[in-house]
Short mmCIF file of C-alpha atoms in Angstrom, two decimals:
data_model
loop_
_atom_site.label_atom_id
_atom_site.label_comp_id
_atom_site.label_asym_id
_atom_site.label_seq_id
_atom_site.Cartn_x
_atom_site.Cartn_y
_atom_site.Cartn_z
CA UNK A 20 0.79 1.77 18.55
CA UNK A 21 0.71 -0.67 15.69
CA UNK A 22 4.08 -1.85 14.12
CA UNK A 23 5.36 -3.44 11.25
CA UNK A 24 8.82 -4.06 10.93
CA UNK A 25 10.61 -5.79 7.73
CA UNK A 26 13.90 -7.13 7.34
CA UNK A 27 16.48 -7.06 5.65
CA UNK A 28 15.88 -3.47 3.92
CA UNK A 29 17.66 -5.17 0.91
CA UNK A 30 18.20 -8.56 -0.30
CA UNK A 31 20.70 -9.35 -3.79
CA UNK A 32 20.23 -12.75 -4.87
CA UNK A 33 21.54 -14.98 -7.98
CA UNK A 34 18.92 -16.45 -10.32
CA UNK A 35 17.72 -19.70 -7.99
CA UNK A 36 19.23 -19.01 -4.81
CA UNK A 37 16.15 -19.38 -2.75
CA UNK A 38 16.02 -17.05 0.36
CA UNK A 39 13.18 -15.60 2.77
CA UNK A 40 12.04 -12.12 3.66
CA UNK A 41 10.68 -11.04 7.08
CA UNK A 42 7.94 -9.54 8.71
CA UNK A 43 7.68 -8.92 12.26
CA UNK A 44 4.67 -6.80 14.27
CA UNK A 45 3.09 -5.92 16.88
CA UNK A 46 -0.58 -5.23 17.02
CA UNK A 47 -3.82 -4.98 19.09
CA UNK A 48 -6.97 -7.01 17.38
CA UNK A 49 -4.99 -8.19 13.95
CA UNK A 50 -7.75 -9.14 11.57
CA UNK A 51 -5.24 -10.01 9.12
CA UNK A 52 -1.79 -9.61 7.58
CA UNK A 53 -1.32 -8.68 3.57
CA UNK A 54 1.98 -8.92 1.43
CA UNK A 55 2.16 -6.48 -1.91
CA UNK A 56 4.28 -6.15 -4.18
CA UNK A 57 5.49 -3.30 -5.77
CA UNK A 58 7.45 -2.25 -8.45
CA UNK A 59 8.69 0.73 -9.30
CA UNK A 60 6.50 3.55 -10.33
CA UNK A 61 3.96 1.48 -9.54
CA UNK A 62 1.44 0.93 -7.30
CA UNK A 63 1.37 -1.97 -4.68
CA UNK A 64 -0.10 -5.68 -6.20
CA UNK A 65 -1.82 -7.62 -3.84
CA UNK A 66 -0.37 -11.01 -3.07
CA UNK A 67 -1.90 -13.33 -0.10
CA UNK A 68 -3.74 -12.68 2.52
CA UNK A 69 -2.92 -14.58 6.30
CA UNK A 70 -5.53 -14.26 8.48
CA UNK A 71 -4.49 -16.78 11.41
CA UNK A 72 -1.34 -18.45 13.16
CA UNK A 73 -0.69 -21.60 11.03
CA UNK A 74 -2.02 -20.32 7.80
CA UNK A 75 0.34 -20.59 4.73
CA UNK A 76 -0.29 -19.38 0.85
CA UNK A 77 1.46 -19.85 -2.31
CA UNK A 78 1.63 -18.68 -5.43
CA UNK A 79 4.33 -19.61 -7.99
CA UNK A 80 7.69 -19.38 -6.49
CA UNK A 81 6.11 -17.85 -3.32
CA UNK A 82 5.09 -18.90 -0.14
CA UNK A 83 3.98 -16.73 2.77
CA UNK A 84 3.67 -17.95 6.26
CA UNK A 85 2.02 -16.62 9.81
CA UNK A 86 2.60 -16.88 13.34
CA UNK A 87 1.74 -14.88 15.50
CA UNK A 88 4.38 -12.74 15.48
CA UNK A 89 5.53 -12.51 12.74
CA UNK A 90 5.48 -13.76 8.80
CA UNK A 91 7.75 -15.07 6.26
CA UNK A 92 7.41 -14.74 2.56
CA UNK A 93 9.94 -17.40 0.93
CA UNK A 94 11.25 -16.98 -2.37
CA UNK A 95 11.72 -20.64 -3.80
CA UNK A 96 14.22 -20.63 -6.96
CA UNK A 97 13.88 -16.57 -7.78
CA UNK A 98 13.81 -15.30 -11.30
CA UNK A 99 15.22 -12.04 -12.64
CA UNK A 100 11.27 -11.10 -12.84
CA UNK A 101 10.78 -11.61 -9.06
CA UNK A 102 12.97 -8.14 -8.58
CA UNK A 103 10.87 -5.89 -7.03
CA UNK A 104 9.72 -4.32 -3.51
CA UNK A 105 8.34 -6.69 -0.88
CA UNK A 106 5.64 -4.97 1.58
CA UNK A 107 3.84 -6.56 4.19
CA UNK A 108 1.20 -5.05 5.76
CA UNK A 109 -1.63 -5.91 8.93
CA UNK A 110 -4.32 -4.52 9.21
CA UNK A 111 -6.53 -3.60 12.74
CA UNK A 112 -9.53 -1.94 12.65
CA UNK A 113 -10.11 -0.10 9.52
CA UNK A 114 -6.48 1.00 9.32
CA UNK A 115 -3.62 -0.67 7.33
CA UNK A 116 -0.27 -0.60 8.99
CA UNK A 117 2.57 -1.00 6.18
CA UNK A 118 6.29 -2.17 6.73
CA UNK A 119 9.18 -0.27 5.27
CA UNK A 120 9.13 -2.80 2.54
CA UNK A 121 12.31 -5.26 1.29
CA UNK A 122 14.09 -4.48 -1.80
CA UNK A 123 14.91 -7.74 -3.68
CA UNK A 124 17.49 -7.96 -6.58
CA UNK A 125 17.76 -11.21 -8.27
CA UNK A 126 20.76 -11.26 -10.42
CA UNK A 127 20.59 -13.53 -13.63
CA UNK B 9 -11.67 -2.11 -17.52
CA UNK B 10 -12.43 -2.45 -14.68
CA UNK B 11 -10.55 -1.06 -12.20
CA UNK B 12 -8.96 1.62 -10.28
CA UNK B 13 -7.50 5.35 -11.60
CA UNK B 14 -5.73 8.07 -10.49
CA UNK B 15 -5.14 11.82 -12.18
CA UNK B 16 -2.68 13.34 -12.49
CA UNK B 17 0.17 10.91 -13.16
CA UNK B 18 2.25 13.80 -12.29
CA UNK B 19 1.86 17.44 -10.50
CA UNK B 20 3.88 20.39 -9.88
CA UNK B 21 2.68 23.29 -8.49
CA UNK B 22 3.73 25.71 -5.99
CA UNK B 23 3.64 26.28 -2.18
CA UNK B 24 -0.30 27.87 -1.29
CA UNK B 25 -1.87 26.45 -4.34
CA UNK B 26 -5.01 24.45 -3.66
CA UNK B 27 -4.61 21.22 -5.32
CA UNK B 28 -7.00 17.83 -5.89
CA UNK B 29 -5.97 14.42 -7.09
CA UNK B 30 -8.41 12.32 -8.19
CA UNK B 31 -9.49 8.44 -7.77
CA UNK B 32 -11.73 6.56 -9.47
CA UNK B 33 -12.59 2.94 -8.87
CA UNK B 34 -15.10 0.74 -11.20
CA UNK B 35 -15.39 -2.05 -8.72
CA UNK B 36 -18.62 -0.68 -6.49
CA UNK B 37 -15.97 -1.12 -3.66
CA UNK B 38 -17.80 0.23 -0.34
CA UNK B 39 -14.08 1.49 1.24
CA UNK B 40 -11.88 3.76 -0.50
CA UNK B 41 -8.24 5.07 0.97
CA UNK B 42 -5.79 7.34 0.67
CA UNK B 43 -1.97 6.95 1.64
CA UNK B 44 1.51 8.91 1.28
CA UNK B 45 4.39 6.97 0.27
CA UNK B 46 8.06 9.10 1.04
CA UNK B 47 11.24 7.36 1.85
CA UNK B 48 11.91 6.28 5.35
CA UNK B 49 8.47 6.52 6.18
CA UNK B 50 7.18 3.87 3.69
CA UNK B 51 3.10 3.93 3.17
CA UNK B 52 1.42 6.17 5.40
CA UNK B 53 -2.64 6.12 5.66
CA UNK B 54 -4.04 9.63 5.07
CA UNK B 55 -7.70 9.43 4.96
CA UNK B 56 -10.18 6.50 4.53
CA UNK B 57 -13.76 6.14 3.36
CA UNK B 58 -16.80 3.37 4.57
CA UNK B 59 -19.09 4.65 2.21
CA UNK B 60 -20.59 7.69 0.37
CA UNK B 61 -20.30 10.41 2.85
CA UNK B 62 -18.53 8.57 5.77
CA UNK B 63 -14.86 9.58 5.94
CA UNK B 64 -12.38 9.33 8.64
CA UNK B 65 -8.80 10.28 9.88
CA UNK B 66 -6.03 8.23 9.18
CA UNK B 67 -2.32 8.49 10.76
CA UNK B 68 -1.78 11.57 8.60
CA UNK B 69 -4.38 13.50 8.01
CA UNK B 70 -3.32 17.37 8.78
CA UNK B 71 -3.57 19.36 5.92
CA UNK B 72 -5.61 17.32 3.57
CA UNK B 73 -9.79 17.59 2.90
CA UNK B 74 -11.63 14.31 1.50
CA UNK B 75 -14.84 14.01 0.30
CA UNK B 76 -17.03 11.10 -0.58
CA UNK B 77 -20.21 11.97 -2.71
CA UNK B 78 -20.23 9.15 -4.81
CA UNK B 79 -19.17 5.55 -4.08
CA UNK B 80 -16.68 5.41 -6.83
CA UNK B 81 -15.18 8.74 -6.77
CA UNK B 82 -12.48 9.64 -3.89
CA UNK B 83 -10.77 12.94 -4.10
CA UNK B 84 -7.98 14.07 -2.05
CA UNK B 85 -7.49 18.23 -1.68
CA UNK B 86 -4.79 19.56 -0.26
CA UNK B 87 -5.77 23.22 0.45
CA UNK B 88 -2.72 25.17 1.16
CA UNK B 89 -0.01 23.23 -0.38
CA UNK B 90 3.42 23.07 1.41
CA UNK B 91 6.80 21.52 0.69
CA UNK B 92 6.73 18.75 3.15
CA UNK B 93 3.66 17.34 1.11
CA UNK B 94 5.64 16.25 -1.62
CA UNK B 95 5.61 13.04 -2.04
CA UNK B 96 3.53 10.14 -3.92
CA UNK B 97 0.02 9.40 -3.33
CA UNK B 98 -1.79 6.03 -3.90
CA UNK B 99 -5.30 5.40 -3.69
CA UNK B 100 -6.91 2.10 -2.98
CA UNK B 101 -9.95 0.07 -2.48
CA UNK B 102 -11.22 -2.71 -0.72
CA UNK B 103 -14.88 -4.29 -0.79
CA UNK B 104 -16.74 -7.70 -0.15
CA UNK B 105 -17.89 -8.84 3.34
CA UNK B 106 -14.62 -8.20 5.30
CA UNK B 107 -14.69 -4.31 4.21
CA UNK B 108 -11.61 -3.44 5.76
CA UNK B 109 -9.87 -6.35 5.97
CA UNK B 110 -10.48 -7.34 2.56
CA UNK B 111 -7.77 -6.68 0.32
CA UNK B 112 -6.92 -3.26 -0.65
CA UNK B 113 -6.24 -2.91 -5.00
CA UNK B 114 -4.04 -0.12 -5.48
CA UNK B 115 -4.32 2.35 -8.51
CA UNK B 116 -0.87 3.60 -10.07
CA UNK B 117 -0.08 7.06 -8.11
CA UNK B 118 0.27 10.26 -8.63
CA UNK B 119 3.85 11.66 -7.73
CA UNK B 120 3.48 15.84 -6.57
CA UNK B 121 5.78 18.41 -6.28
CA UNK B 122 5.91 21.23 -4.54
CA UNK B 123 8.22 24.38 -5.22
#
């Protein structure tokens, strides 16, 4: 059975204090892994797509990384406007496996 | 604009009722998707769609119907509605070559309640 596990559940940080989220799985035939986020009463924005070991993204203040293992999304020098709900997600077969998301709180 | 909807916003209606939410997408995306979102379970795939008239089971599929008679049109039916299918439901898309494993675009959610 596909799983995606994130960590931490929660993360407060101060305006620029730069930090990194996790996401660990464990998958048969990964065709690719997807981080979204969401805020609230919303509906999950798509961020980067990973597709292999080694393969890195950014966008703004973010940066996502893949091994195969697991993936980082680093926060570089977070913003009040960066507060939202971090999910990864991989994807096998047809089927998208999501993590239990992290919360992040950037405090001004 | 382009894009992808959902209706209601917001449902309440009570336990037995036979009740459809609705997704629209403007993008000519071949696969469409259904998922649950409840806390401590996080995003749960329902159904999922290929194209027009090709629909299959996700991880939680038991009491829901889907239906795919257009490409852009997805809707979810619950037939006999019960309190352990409240929750919030997001549709998505996903199209290009990779199908599947192209991204998914989320619409905004419909949040149902059941009494």
């Amino acid at each position: 059975e596909d799983q995606v596990t994130q960590s931490p559940e929660a993360l407060r940080l101060q305006e620029g204090e730069s930090s990194s989220l996790n996401c660990s799985y464990t998958v048969s035939g990964l065709r690719g892994l997807f981080w979204y986020r969401q805020d609230p009463g919303k509906g999950p924005e798509f961020l980067f797509t990973l597709y292999s070991a080694g393969e890195e993204k950014e966008k703004e203040r973010l940066k996502a990384t893949l091994t195969k293992k697991e993936s980082f999304l680093h926060i570089t020098a977070p913003k009040p406007e960066d507060s939202a709900t971090y999910l990864c997600a991989v994807i096998a077969g047809n089927m998208l496996t999501f993590g239990g998301g992290t919360r992040l709180m950037v405090k001004p | 604009d382009a894009g992808i909807t959902q209706s209601p916003r917001y449902k309440i209606t009570e336990t037995g009722r036979q009740v459809t939410l609705m997704c629209h997408q403007t993008w000519s995306h071949s696969y469409m998707f259904w998922y649950r979102q409840d806390l401590g379970h996080g995003l749960r795939l329902i159904y999922y769609s290929a194209a027009a008239d090709i629909t299959d089971k996700g991880e939680v599929p038991d009491g829901y119907v889907v239906s795919r008679s257009k490409t852009e049109n997805f809707p979810l039916t619950l037939e006999s509605a019960t309190r352990s299918q409240t929750s919030v439901y997001f549709c998505a898309s996903s199209g290009g070559t990779g199908g599947a494993a192209q991204p998914q675009h989320f619409g905004d959610g419909t949040r149902l309640s059941i009494l």
